C-alpha cells in the first residue's frame, strides 16, 4: 500500500499537479464546474434522452465524444475537465448515474469507450457515516449508495485477488468487472437491458462489463493514476479538497 501511494504521488507530480493547469486563453477553464453548480434533483436528464454529436476538430479544447451519444450534462462535465485540465494530464472517466453509463477518455480528452454500469441500490450522492465499519450484509438498502465526486484512482485488488480500480479505498468504493456470483441478482442481464432503471443493485461499487474493464479500464488506468468523476443525482457534490 505504501508503494502504491508513493507511485501515485510521483505520477501526480509528473502530471503537473500545480498552479499552471490553465491559461488565460482557456475559456472553458473559467466556466464553473458543472458538478458543483447544478442541482441534479431538479434538473437531471430524463433517462434515455441523449444527444449524438459528431467528432470535434483536431486540437479542440473540448472533449471528443466522436459519434457516441451522451447527455448534455455529461458533455458539459467532459468539456470542463478538458478545458480546465482538471484531469492533470491523466486518463479520466465520467460516470453518469442518471443514465447508468460510463465514458472513458484518454488524457487528451479523446473518448476511448463507453458502457453501461451497475450502481448502488440506494439513490444518493454520499457515503453513509460509519458504513466502512459495517458488514456488507448489514448495510440497509437505502445506504447502498454510489458516492458522487472527483476521485483520484489507482489499480488494486480486492480481498479475492481480483483486479479493481479503487475510487475510495477507505469506504471500499471501486469500479470492477460485473459480479455474477448471485444469479438471482441478474447483474449481467441488467447491464444488457436498454433501460437504466434496473441498473441499481450493488452495494455502492460501479460494475462494468467484463470485456470493457479489460479493454478500456485496465488498458488506460493500469500503471498510472487516473481521475473518475461520478456525477451527482440528488444534489450538489462538495468540491474535492
mmCIF file of N, CA and C in Angstrom, residues 8 11 87 90-94 102-107 112-113 151-156 163-167 175 212-229:
data_model
loop_
_atom_site.group_PDB
_atom_site.id
_atom_site.type_symbol
_atom_site.label_atom_id
_atom_site.label_comp_id
_atom_site.label_asym_id
_atom_site.label_seq_id
_atom_site.Cartn_x
_atom_site.Cartn_y
_atom_site.Cartn_z
ATOM 1 N N UNK A 8 1.585 6.862 -6.804
ATOM 2 C CA UNK A 8 0.580 7.839 -7.164
ATOM 3 C C UNK A 8 1.100 9.249 -7.009
ATOM 4 N N UNK A 11 3.317 10.049 -9.916
ATOM 5 C CA UNK A 11 2.554 10.251 -11.140
ATOM 6 C C UNK A 11 1.918 11.633 -11.158
ATOM 7 N N UNK A 87 -8.003 17.070 -15.087
ATOM 8 C CA UNK A 87 -7.551 15.670 -15.063
ATOM 9 C C UNK A 87 -6.042 15.539 -14.925
ATOM 10 N N UNK A 90 -4.000 13.130 -17.047
ATOM 11 C CA UNK A 90 -4.195 11.717 -16.744
ATOM 12 C C UNK A 90 -5.452 11.217 -17.452
ATOM 13 N N UNK A 91 -5.548 9.929 -17.714
ATOM 14 C CA UNK A 91 -6.804 9.395 -18.246
ATOM 15 C C UNK A 91 -7.924 9.643 -17.243
ATOM 16 N N UNK A 92 -9.139 9.816 -17.756
ATOM 17 C CA UNK A 92 -10.245 10.073 -16.843
ATOM 18 C C UNK A 92 -11.523 9.404 -17.347
ATOM 19 N N UNK A 93 -12.470 9.276 -16.453
ATOM 20 C CA UNK A 93 -13.765 8.684 -16.782
ATOM 21 C C UNK A 93 -14.860 9.508 -16.126
ATOM 22 N N UNK A 94 -16.011 9.522 -16.754
ATOM 23 C CA UNK A 94 -17.187 10.200 -16.204
ATOM 24 C C UNK A 94 -18.305 9.180 -16.075
ATOM 25 N N UNK A 102 -20.921 4.922 -18.255
ATOM 26 C CA UNK A 102 -19.590 5.454 -18.014
ATOM 27 C C UNK A 102 -18.924 5.768 -19.342
ATOM 28 N N UNK A 103 -18.173 6.872 -19.364
ATOM 29 C CA UNK A 103 -17.429 7.315 -20.542
ATOM 30 C C UNK A 103 -15.963 7.426 -20.142
ATOM 31 N N UNK A 104 -15.081 6.797 -20.898
ATOM 32 C CA UNK A 104 -13.657 6.757 -20.566
ATOM 33 C C UNK A 104 -12.870 7.520 -21.614
ATOM 34 N N UNK A 105 -11.978 8.398 -21.152
ATOM 35 C CA UNK A 105 -11.210 9.270 -22.033
ATOM 36 C C UNK A 105 -9.718 9.092 -21.811
ATOM 37 N N UNK A 106 -8.952 9.314 -22.868
ATOM 38 C CA UNK A 106 -7.517 9.423 -22.713
ATOM 39 C C UNK A 106 -7.183 10.761 -22.089
ATOM 40 N N UNK A 107 -5.920 10.968 -21.763
ATOM 41 C CA UNK A 107 -5.509 12.219 -21.124
ATOM 42 C C UNK A 107 -5.800 13.435 -21.997
ATOM 43 N N UNK A 112 -12.393 6.996 -25.421
ATOM 44 C CA UNK A 112 -11.844 5.679 -25.705
ATOM 45 C C UNK A 112 -12.911 4.586 -25.678
ATOM 46 N N UNK A 113 -14.003 4.847 -24.986
ATOM 47 C CA UNK A 113 -15.072 3.861 -24.925
ATOM 48 C C UNK A 113 -16.155 4.278 -23.953
ATOM 49 N N UNK A 151 -12.584 11.531 -7.948
ATOM 50 C CA UNK A 151 -11.767 10.528 -7.292
ATOM 51 C C UNK A 151 -10.480 10.285 -8.068
ATOM 52 N N UNK A 152 -9.337 10.447 -7.402
ATOM 53 C CA UNK A 152 -8.058 10.067 -7.988
ATOM 54 C C UNK A 152 -7.893 8.575 -7.750
ATOM 55 N N UNK A 153 -7.728 7.828 -8.827
ATOM 56 C CA UNK A 153 -7.835 6.371 -8.763
ATOM 57 C C UNK A 153 -6.490 5.661 -8.796
ATOM 58 N N UNK A 154 -6.538 4.392 -8.426
ATOM 59 C CA UNK A 154 -5.366 3.510 -8.517
ATOM 60 C C UNK A 154 -5.852 2.086 -8.706
ATOM 61 N N UNK A 155 -5.167 1.347 -9.566
ATOM 62 C CA UNK A 155 -5.483 -0.067 -9.735
ATOM 63 C C UNK A 155 -5.063 -0.837 -8.491
ATOM 64 N N UNK A 156 -5.834 -1.848 -8.140
ATOM 65 C CA UNK A 156 -5.508 -2.676 -6.996
ATOM 66 C C UNK A 156 -6.226 -3.999 -7.104
ATOM 67 N N UNK A 163 -8.660 -7.950 -9.903
ATOM 68 C CA UNK A 163 -8.228 -6.582 -10.207
ATOM 69 C C UNK A 163 -9.429 -5.643 -10.208
ATOM 70 N N UNK A 164 -9.259 -4.501 -9.549
ATOM 71 C CA UNK A 164 -10.291 -3.477 -9.482
ATOM 72 C C UNK A 164 -9.633 -2.111 -9.585
ATOM 73 N N UNK A 165 -10.448 -1.107 -9.862
ATOM 74 C CA UNK A 165 -9.972 0.276 -9.875
ATOM 75 C C UNK A 165 -10.523 0.968 -8.634
ATOM 76 N N UNK A 166 -9.626 1.295 -7.694
ATOM 77 C CA UNK A 166 -10.060 1.934 -6.449
ATOM 78 C C UNK A 166 -10.439 3.394 -6.693
ATOM 79 N N UNK A 167 -11.614 3.782 -6.218
ATOM 80 C CA UNK A 167 -12.019 5.182 -6.201
ATOM 81 C C UNK A 167 -11.871 5.742 -4.792
ATOM 82 N N UNK A 175 -14.426 0.530 -9.027
ATOM 83 C CA UNK A 175 -15.009 0.134 -10.298
ATOM 84 C C UNK A 175 -14.406 -1.218 -10.656
ATOM 85 N N UNK A 212 -15.226 -4.704 -21.215
ATOM 86 C CA UNK A 212 -14.950 -3.267 -21.157
ATOM 87 C C UNK A 212 -13.882 -2.968 -20.108
ATOM 88 N N UNK A 213 -13.946 -3.648 -18.976
ATOM 89 C CA UNK A 213 -12.940 -3.418 -17.939
ATOM 90 C C UNK A 213 -11.551 -3.783 -18.465
ATOM 91 N N UNK A 214 -11.461 -4.906 -19.152
ATOM 92 C CA UNK A 214 -10.168 -5.353 -19.671
ATOM 93 C C UNK A 214 -9.676 -4.459 -20.802
ATOM 94 N N UNK A 215 -10.563 -4.139 -21.737
ATOM 95 C CA UNK A 215 -10.148 -3.416 -22.944
ATOM 96 C C UNK A 215 -9.940 -1.930 -22.714
ATOM 97 N N UNK A 216 -10.685 -1.337 -21.803
ATOM 98 C CA UNK A 216 -10.614 0.114 -21.621
ATOM 99 C C UNK A 216 -10.068 0.517 -20.257
ATOM 100 N N UNK A 217 -10.680 0.038 -19.187
ATOM 101 C CA UNK A 217 -10.253 0.458 -17.841
ATOM 102 C C UNK A 217 -8.830 -0.008 -17.552
ATOM 103 N N UNK A 218 -8.577 -1.297 -17.707
ATOM 104 C CA UNK A 218 -7.224 -1.805 -17.450
ATOM 105 C C UNK A 218 -6.212 -1.161 -18.397
ATOM 106 N N UNK A 219 -6.548 -1.066 -19.653
ATOM 107 C CA UNK A 219 -5.615 -0.516 -20.642
ATOM 108 C C UNK A 219 -5.207 0.917 -20.312
ATOM 109 N N UNK A 220 -6.135 1.725 -19.865
ATOM 110 C CA UNK A 220 -5.836 3.144 -19.645
ATOM 111 C C UNK A 220 -5.336 3.447 -18.237
ATOM 112 N N UNK A 221 -5.825 2.712 -17.242
ATOM 113 C CA UNK A 221 -5.550 3.079 -15.857
ATOM 114 C C UNK A 221 -4.490 2.224 -15.175
ATOM 115 N N UNK A 222 -4.125 1.091 -15.757
ATOM 116 C CA UNK A 222 -3.095 0.259 -15.138
ATOM 117 C C UNK A 222 -1.737 0.948 -15.235
ATOM 118 N N UNK A 223 -1.007 0.966 -14.121
ATOM 119 C CA UNK A 223 0.330 1.552 -14.111
ATOM 120 C C UNK A 223 0.355 3.054 -14.002
ATOM 121 N N UNK A 224 -0.779 3.692 -13.801
ATOM 122 C CA UNK A 224 -0.816 5.149 -13.682
ATOM 123 C C UNK A 224 -1.984 5.557 -12.791
ATOM 124 N N UNK A 225 -1.947 6.757 -12.298
ATOM 125 C CA UNK A 225 -3.120 7.306 -11.622
ATOM 126 C C UNK A 225 -4.122 7.724 -12.683
ATOM 127 N N UNK A 226 -5.326 7.972 -12.283
ATOM 128 C CA UNK A 226 -6.366 8.458 -13.170
ATOM 129 C C UNK A 226 -7.380 9.234 -12.347
ATOM 130 N N UNK A 227 -8.371 9.789 -13.000
ATOM 131 C CA UNK A 227 -9.412 10.540 -12.304
ATOM 132 C C UNK A 227 -10.771 10.048 -12.781
ATOM 133 N N UNK A 228 -11.654 9.753 -11.840
ATOM 134 C CA UNK A 228 -13.015 9.368 -12.168
ATOM 135 C C UNK A 228 -13.970 10.396 -11.565
ATOM 136 N N UNK A 229 -14.839 10.934 -12.412
ATOM 137 C CA UNK A 229 -15.840 11.898 -11.986
ATOM 138 C C UNK A 229 -17.191 11.189 -11.951
#
